[in-house]
Coordinates of C-alpha atoms and ligand atoms in Angstrom, one line a residue:
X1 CA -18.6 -21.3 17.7
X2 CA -17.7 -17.8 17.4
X3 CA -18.4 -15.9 14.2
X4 CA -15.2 -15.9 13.0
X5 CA -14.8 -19.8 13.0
X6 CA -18.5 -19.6 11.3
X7 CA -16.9 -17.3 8.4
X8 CA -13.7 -19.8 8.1
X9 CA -16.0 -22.8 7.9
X10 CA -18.1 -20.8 5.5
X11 CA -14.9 -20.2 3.3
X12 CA -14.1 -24.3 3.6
X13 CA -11.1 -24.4 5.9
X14 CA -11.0 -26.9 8.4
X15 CA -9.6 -25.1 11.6
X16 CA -7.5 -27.9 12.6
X17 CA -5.2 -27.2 9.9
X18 CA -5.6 -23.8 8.8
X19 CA -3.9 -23.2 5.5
X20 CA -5.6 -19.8 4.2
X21 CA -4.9 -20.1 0.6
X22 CA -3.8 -16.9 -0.1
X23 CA -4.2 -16.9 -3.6
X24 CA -7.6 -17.4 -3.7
X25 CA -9.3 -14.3 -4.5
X26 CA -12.1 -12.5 -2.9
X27 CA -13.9 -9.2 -3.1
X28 CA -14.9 -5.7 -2.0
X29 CA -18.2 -5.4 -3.8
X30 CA -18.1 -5.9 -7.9
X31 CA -14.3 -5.4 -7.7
X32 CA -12.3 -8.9 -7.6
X33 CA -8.9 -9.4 -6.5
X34 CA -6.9 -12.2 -7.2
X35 CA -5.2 -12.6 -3.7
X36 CA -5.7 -12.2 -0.3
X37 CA -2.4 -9.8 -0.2
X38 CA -2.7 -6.2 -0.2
X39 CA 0.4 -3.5 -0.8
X40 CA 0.1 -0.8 1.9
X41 CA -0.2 2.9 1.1
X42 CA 2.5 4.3 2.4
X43 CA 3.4 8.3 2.0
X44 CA 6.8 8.5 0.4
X45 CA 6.7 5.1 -0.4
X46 CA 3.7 4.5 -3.1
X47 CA 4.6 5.6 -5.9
X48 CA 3.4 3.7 -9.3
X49 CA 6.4 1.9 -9.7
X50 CA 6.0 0.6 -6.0
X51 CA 2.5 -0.5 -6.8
X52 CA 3.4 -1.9 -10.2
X53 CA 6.2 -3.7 -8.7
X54 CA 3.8 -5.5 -6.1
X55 CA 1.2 -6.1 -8.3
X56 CA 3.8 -8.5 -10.1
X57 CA 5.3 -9.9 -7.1
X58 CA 2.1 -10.8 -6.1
X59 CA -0.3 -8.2 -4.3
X60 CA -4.0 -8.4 -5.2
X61 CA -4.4 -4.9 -4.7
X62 CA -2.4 -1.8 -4.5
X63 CA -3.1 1.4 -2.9
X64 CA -1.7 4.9 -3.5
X65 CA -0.1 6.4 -0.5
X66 CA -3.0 9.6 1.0
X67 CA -4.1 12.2 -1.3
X68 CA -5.3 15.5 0.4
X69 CA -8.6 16.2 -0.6
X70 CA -8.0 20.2 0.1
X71 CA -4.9 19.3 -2.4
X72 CA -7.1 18.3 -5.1
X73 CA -9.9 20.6 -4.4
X74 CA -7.5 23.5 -5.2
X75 CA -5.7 21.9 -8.5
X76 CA -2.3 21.2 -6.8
X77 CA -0.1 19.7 -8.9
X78 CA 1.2 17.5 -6.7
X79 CA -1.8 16.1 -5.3
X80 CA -2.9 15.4 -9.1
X81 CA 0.2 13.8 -9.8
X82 CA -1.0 11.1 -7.5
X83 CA -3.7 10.3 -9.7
X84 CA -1.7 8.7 -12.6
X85 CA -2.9 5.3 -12.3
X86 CA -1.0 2.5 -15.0
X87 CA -3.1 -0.3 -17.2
X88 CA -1.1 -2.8 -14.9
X89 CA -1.8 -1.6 -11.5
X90 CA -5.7 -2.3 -11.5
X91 CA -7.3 -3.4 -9.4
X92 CA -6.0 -0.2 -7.6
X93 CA -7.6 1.4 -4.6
X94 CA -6.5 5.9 -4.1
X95 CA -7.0 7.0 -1.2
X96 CA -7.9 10.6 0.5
X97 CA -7.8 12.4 3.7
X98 CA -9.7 15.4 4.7
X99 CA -12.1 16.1 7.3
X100 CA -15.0 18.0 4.9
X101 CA -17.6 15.6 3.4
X102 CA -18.6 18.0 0.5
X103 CA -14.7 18.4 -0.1
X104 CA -13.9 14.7 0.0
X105 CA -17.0 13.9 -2.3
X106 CA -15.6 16.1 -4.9
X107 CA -12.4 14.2 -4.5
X108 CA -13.7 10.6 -4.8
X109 CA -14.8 11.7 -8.1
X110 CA -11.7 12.2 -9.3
X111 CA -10.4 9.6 -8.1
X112 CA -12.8 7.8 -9.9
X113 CA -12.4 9.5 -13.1
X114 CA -8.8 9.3 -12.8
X115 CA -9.7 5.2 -13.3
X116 CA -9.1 4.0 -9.3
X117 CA -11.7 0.9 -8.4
X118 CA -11.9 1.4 -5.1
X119 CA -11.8 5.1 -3.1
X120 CA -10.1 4.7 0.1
X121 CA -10.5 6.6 2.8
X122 CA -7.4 7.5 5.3
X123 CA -8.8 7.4 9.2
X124 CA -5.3 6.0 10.3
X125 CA -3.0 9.0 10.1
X126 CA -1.7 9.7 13.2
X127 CA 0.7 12.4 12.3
X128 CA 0.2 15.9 13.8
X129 CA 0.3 17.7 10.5
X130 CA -3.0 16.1 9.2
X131 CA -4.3 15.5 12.8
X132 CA -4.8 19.0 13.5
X133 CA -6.5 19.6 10.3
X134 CA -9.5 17.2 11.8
X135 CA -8.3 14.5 9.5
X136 CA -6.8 11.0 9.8
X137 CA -6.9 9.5 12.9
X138 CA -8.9 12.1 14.7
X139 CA -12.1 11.2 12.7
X140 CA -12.3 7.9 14.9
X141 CA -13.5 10.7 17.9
X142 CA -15.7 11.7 15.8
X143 CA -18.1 9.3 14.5
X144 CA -20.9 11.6 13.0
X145 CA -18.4 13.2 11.4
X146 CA -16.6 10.2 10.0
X147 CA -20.0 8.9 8.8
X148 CA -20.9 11.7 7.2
X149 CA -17.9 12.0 5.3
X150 CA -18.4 8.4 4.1
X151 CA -21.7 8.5 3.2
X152 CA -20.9 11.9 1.1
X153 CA -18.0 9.7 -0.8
X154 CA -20.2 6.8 -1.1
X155 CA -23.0 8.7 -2.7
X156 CA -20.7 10.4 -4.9
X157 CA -18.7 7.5 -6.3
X158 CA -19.8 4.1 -8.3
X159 CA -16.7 2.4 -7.6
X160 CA -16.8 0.8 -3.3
X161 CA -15.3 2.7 -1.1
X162 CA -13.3 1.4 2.1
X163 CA -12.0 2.4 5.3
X164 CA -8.8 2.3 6.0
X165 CA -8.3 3.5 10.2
X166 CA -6.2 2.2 13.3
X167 CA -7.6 0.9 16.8
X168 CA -8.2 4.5 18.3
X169 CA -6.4 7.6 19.0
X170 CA -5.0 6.2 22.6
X171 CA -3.2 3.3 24.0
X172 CA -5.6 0.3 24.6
X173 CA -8.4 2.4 22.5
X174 CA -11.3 0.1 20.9
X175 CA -13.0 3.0 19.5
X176 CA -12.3 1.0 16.1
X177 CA -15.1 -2.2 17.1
X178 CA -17.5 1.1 18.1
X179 CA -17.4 3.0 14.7
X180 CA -16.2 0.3 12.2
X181 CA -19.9 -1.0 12.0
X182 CA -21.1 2.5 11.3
X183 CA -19.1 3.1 8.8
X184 CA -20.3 0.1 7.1
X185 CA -23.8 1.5 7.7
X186 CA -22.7 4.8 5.8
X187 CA -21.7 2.9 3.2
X188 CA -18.0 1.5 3.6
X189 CA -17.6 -1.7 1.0
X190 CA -14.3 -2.6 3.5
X191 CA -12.4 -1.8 6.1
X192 CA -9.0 -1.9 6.8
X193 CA -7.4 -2.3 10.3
X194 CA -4.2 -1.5 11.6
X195 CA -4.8 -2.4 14.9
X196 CA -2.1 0.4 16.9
X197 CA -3.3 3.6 18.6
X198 CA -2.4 6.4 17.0
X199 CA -0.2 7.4 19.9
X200 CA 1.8 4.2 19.4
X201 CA 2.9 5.2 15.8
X202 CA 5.0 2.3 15.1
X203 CA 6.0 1.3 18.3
X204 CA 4.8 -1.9 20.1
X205 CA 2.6 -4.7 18.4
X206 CA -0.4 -4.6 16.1
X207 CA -3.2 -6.8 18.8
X208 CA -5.0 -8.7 15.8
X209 CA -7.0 -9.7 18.2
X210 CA -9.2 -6.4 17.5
X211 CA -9.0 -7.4 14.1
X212 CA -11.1 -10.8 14.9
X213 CA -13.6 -8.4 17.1
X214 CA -14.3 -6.3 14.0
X215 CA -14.5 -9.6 11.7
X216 CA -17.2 -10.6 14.0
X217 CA -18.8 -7.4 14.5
X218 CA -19.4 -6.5 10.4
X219 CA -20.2 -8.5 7.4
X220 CA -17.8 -7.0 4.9
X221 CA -14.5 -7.9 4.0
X222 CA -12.0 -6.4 6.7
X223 CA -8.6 -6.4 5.7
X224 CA -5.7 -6.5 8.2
X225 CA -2.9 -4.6 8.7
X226 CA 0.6 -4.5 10.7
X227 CA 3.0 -6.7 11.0
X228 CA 2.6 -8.7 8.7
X229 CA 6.1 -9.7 7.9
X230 CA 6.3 -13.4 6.7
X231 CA 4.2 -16.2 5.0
X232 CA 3.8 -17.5 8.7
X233 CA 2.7 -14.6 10.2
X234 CA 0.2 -13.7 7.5
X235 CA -1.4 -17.1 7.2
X236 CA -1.8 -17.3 11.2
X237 CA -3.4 -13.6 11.3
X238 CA -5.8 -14.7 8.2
X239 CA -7.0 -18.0 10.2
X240 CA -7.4 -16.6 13.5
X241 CA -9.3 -13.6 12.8
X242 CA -10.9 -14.6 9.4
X243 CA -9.8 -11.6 7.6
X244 CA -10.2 -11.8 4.2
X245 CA -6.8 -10.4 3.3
X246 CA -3.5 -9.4 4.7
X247 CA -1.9 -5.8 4.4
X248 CA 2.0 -5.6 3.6
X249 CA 3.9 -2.1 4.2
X250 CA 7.1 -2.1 5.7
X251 CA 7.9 -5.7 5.0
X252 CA 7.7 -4.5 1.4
X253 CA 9.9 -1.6 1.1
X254 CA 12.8 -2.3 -1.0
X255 CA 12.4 -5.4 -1.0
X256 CA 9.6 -6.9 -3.3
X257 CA 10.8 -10.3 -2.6
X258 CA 8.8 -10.1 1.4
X259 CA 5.7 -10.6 -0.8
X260 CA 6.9 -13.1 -3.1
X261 CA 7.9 -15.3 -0.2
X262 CA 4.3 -14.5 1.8
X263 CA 2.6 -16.1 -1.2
X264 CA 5.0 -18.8 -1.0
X265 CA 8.1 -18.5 -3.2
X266 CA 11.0 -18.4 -0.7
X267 CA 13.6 -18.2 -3.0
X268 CA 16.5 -15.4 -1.8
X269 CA 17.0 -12.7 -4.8
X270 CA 20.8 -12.7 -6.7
X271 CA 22.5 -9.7 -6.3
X272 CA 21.3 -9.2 -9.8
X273 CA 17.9 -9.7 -9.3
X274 CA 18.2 -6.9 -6.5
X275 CA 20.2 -4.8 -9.0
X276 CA 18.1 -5.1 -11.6
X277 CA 14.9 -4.3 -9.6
X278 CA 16.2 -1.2 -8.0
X279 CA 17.5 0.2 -11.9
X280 CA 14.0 -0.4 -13.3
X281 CA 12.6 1.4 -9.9
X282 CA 14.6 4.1 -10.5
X283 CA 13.8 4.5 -14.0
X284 CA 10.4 4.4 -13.5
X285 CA 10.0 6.9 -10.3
X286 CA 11.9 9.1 -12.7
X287 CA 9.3 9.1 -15.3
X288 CA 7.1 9.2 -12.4
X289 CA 8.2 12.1 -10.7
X290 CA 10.8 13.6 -12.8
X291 CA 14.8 13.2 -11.9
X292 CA 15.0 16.0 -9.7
X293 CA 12.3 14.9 -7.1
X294 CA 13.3 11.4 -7.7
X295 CA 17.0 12.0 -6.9
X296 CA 15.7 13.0 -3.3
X297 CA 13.0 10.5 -3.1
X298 CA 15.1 7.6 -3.9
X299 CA 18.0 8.1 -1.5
X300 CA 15.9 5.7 1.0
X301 CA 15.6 3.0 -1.4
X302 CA 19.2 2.3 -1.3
X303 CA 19.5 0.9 1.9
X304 CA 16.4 -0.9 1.6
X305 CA 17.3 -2.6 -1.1
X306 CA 20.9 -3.3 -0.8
X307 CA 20.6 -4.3 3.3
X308 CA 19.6 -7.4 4.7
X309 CA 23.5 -8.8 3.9
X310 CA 22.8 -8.2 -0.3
X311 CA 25.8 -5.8 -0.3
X312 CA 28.3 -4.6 1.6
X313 CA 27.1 -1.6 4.0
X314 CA 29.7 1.1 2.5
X315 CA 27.7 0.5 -1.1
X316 CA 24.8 2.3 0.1
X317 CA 26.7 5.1 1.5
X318 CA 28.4 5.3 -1.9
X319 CA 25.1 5.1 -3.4
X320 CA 23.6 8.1 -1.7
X321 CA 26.9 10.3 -2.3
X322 CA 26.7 9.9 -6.1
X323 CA 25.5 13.3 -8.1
X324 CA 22.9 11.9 -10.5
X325 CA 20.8 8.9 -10.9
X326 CA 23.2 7.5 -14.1
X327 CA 26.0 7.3 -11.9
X328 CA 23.7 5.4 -9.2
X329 CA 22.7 3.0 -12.7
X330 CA 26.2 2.7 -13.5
X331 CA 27.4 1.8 -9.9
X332 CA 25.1 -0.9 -9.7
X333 CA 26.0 -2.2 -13.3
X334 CA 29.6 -2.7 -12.1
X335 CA 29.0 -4.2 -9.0
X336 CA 26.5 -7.0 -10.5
X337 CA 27.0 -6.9 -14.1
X338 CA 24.5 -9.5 -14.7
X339 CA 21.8 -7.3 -13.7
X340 CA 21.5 -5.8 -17.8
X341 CA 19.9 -8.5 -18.6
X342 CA 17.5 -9.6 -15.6
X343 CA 16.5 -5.7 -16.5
X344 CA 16.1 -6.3 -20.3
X345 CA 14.1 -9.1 -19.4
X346 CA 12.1 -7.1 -16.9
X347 CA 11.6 -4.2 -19.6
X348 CA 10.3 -6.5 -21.9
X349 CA 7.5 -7.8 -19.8
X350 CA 6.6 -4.6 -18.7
X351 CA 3.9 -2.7 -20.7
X352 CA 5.4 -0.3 -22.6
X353 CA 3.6 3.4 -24.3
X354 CA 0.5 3.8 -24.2
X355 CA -0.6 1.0 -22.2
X356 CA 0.8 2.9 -19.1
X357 CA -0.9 5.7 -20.3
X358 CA -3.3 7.6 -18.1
X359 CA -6.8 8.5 -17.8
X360 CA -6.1 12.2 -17.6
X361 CA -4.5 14.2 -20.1
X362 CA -0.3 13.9 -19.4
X363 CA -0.4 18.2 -18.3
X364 CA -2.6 17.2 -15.4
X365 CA 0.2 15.7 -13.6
X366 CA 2.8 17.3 -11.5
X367 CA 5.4 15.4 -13.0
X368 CA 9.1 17.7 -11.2
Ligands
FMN401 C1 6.3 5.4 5.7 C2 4.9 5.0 6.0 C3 3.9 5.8 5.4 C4 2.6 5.4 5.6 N1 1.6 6.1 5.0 C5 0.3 5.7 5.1 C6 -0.7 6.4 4.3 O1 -0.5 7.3 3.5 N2 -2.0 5.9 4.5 C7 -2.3 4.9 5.3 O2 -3.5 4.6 5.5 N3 -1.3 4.3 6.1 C8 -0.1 4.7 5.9 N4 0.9 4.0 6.6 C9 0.5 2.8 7.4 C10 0.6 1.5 6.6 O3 -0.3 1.5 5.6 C11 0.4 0.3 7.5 O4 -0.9 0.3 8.0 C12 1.4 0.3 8.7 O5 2.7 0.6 8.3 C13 1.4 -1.1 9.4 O6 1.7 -2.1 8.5 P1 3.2 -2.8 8.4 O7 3.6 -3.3 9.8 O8 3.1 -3.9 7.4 O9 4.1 -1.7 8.0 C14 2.2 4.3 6.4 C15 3.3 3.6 7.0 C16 4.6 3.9 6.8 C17 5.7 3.1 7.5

């Protein structure tokens, strides 16, 4: 029996009939999380309202999209602004790239004293503008270096930190199996595979079968990543690699209703349901970022929402024309007028004032 089925048997599922209950929850050191579904960071995707929106759709634990290190290190705004953490996005992991330990150390604290419970670290990126830099992806060539940079977080943080990293940097890499249980030795409370080279981008399958290798190969919680685009496809990636989570990016974007339906609610959204959600995502990135960056930064969200055969294609286009974010409100009022109140509802529930208050004093953030 390989140690995979040992850690399924050890969890009580009988591998006949594998049913991972996926809203069971589990672990990464003191921190529990109520299910076994994670929300991806994604750059340009993670903002708060993206995290708050997953938490209640069912994500155990949401992740900020990668904070630069350097960026914090130096006071950008920008980079601070990713430290706003809500009362209703905990348990919440923030996660940094760099390639300094001393640098990243200083960083975990703030994540830390920004209010994050867990400090992520980004070994995944494979795109050329971080790469060259010596962080992301790259570190997984260089495991002293990745070590070192763990260890300096882990000693400089209460709160676990994890791993997040893909397979290698080239096609059919397994440099992951190699330094994954290193990392743990330096002090990683979880790792997080996405189980691509870094070549591969997006392109081509996640092989979960890595993803069982490194279950058998460490003895704390690994979480996997890619692909994971259904309740099928996550509950046969939890029972044959005996992961103790699943991680949901793409699946996710603009449409919250992928993770509702992973934890088992298949239930298609109205068109008001889909109307209402975008509105109060809109709102919210605007408090978030301000309406100027969030005029920009939503223009992708359209499609995503209003696709998959919710509306008609020339809506979106519409959408994306229209000078300000009331027109985009007012647009989506008129085509699914029922939406005010699926929103009122939704406002209601949401904490309100100083519950979604911050950590940090409100002039930290970038805000515009
Ligand atoms: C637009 C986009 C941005 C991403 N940004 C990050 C990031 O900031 N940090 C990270 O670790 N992974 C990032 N990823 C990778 C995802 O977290 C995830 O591992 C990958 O998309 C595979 O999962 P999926 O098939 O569910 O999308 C990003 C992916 C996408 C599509």
């Amino acid at each position: 029996m390989t140690a995979v089925n040992v850690k399924l048997q050890f969890r009580g599922y009988d591998l006949a009939s594998v049913q991972v209950d996926l809203r069971e929850s589990w672990r990464i050191g003191p921190v529990e999380i109520p299910t076994r579904l994670v929300l991806a960071p994604m750059a340009g995707v993670s903002v708060q309202a993206f995290r708050r929106q997953g938490r209640r759709f069912g994500a155990g634990l949401v992740c900020s999209e990668m904070v630069s290190c350097a960026g914090l290190s130096h006071g950008n705004e920008r980079s601070l602004g990713y430290l706003r953490i809500a009362a209703d996005e905990h348990p919440l992991a923030v996660q940094i790239f760099g390639s300094k330990p001393g640098i990243m150390a200083e960083a975990a604290r703030m994540v830390e004293d920004a209010g994050a419970d867990l400090v992520d670290v980004n070994f995944g990126c494979p795109v050329r503008k971080v790469t060259k830099t010596g962080a992301g992806a790259t570190l997984l060539e260089e495991p002293d270096r990745a070590c070192a940079i763990v260890e300096a977080v882990a000693e400089a943080v209460a709160v676990p930190v994890s791993v997040k990293m893909r397979r290698g940097l080239h096609n059919g890499s397994r440099t992951c199996l190699e330094i994954g249980p290193k990392l743990v030795e330096a002090g990683a409370a979880s790792l997080t595979l996405h189980p691509r080279s870094a070549r591969q981008m997006y392109t081509g399958e996640a092989d979960h079968r890595l993803t069982a290798e490194l279950v058998e190969l460490v003895d704390v919680p690994v979480v996997a990543s890619g692909d994971i685009v259904s309740r099928a496809k996550a509950q046969t990636v939890l029972a044959t690699t005996g992961a103790e989570a699943v991680m949901v990016g793409r699946a996710a974007q603009g449409n919250p209703w992928a993770l509702r339906q992973i934890m088992g609610d298949e239930a298609e959204p109205s068109r008001e349901e889909v109307a209402a959600e975008l509105i109060l995502f809109i709102r919210e990135t605007v408090r978030e970022l301000g309406e100027h960056r969030a005029t920009g930064f939503l223009k992708k969200f359209y499609g995503w929402y209003l696709g998959r055969g919710r509306f008609p294609r020339p809506f979106k286009q519409e959408l994306v024309q229209l000078a300000t974010l009331e027109e985009v409100e007012q647009r989506l009022l008129a085509a699914a007028p029922g939406a005010r109140f699926v929103l009122e509802r939704l406002e209601d529930e949401l904490p309100q004032g100083d519950e979604v208050l911050l950590d940090l004093p409100i002039s930290i953030y970038g805000g515009g």
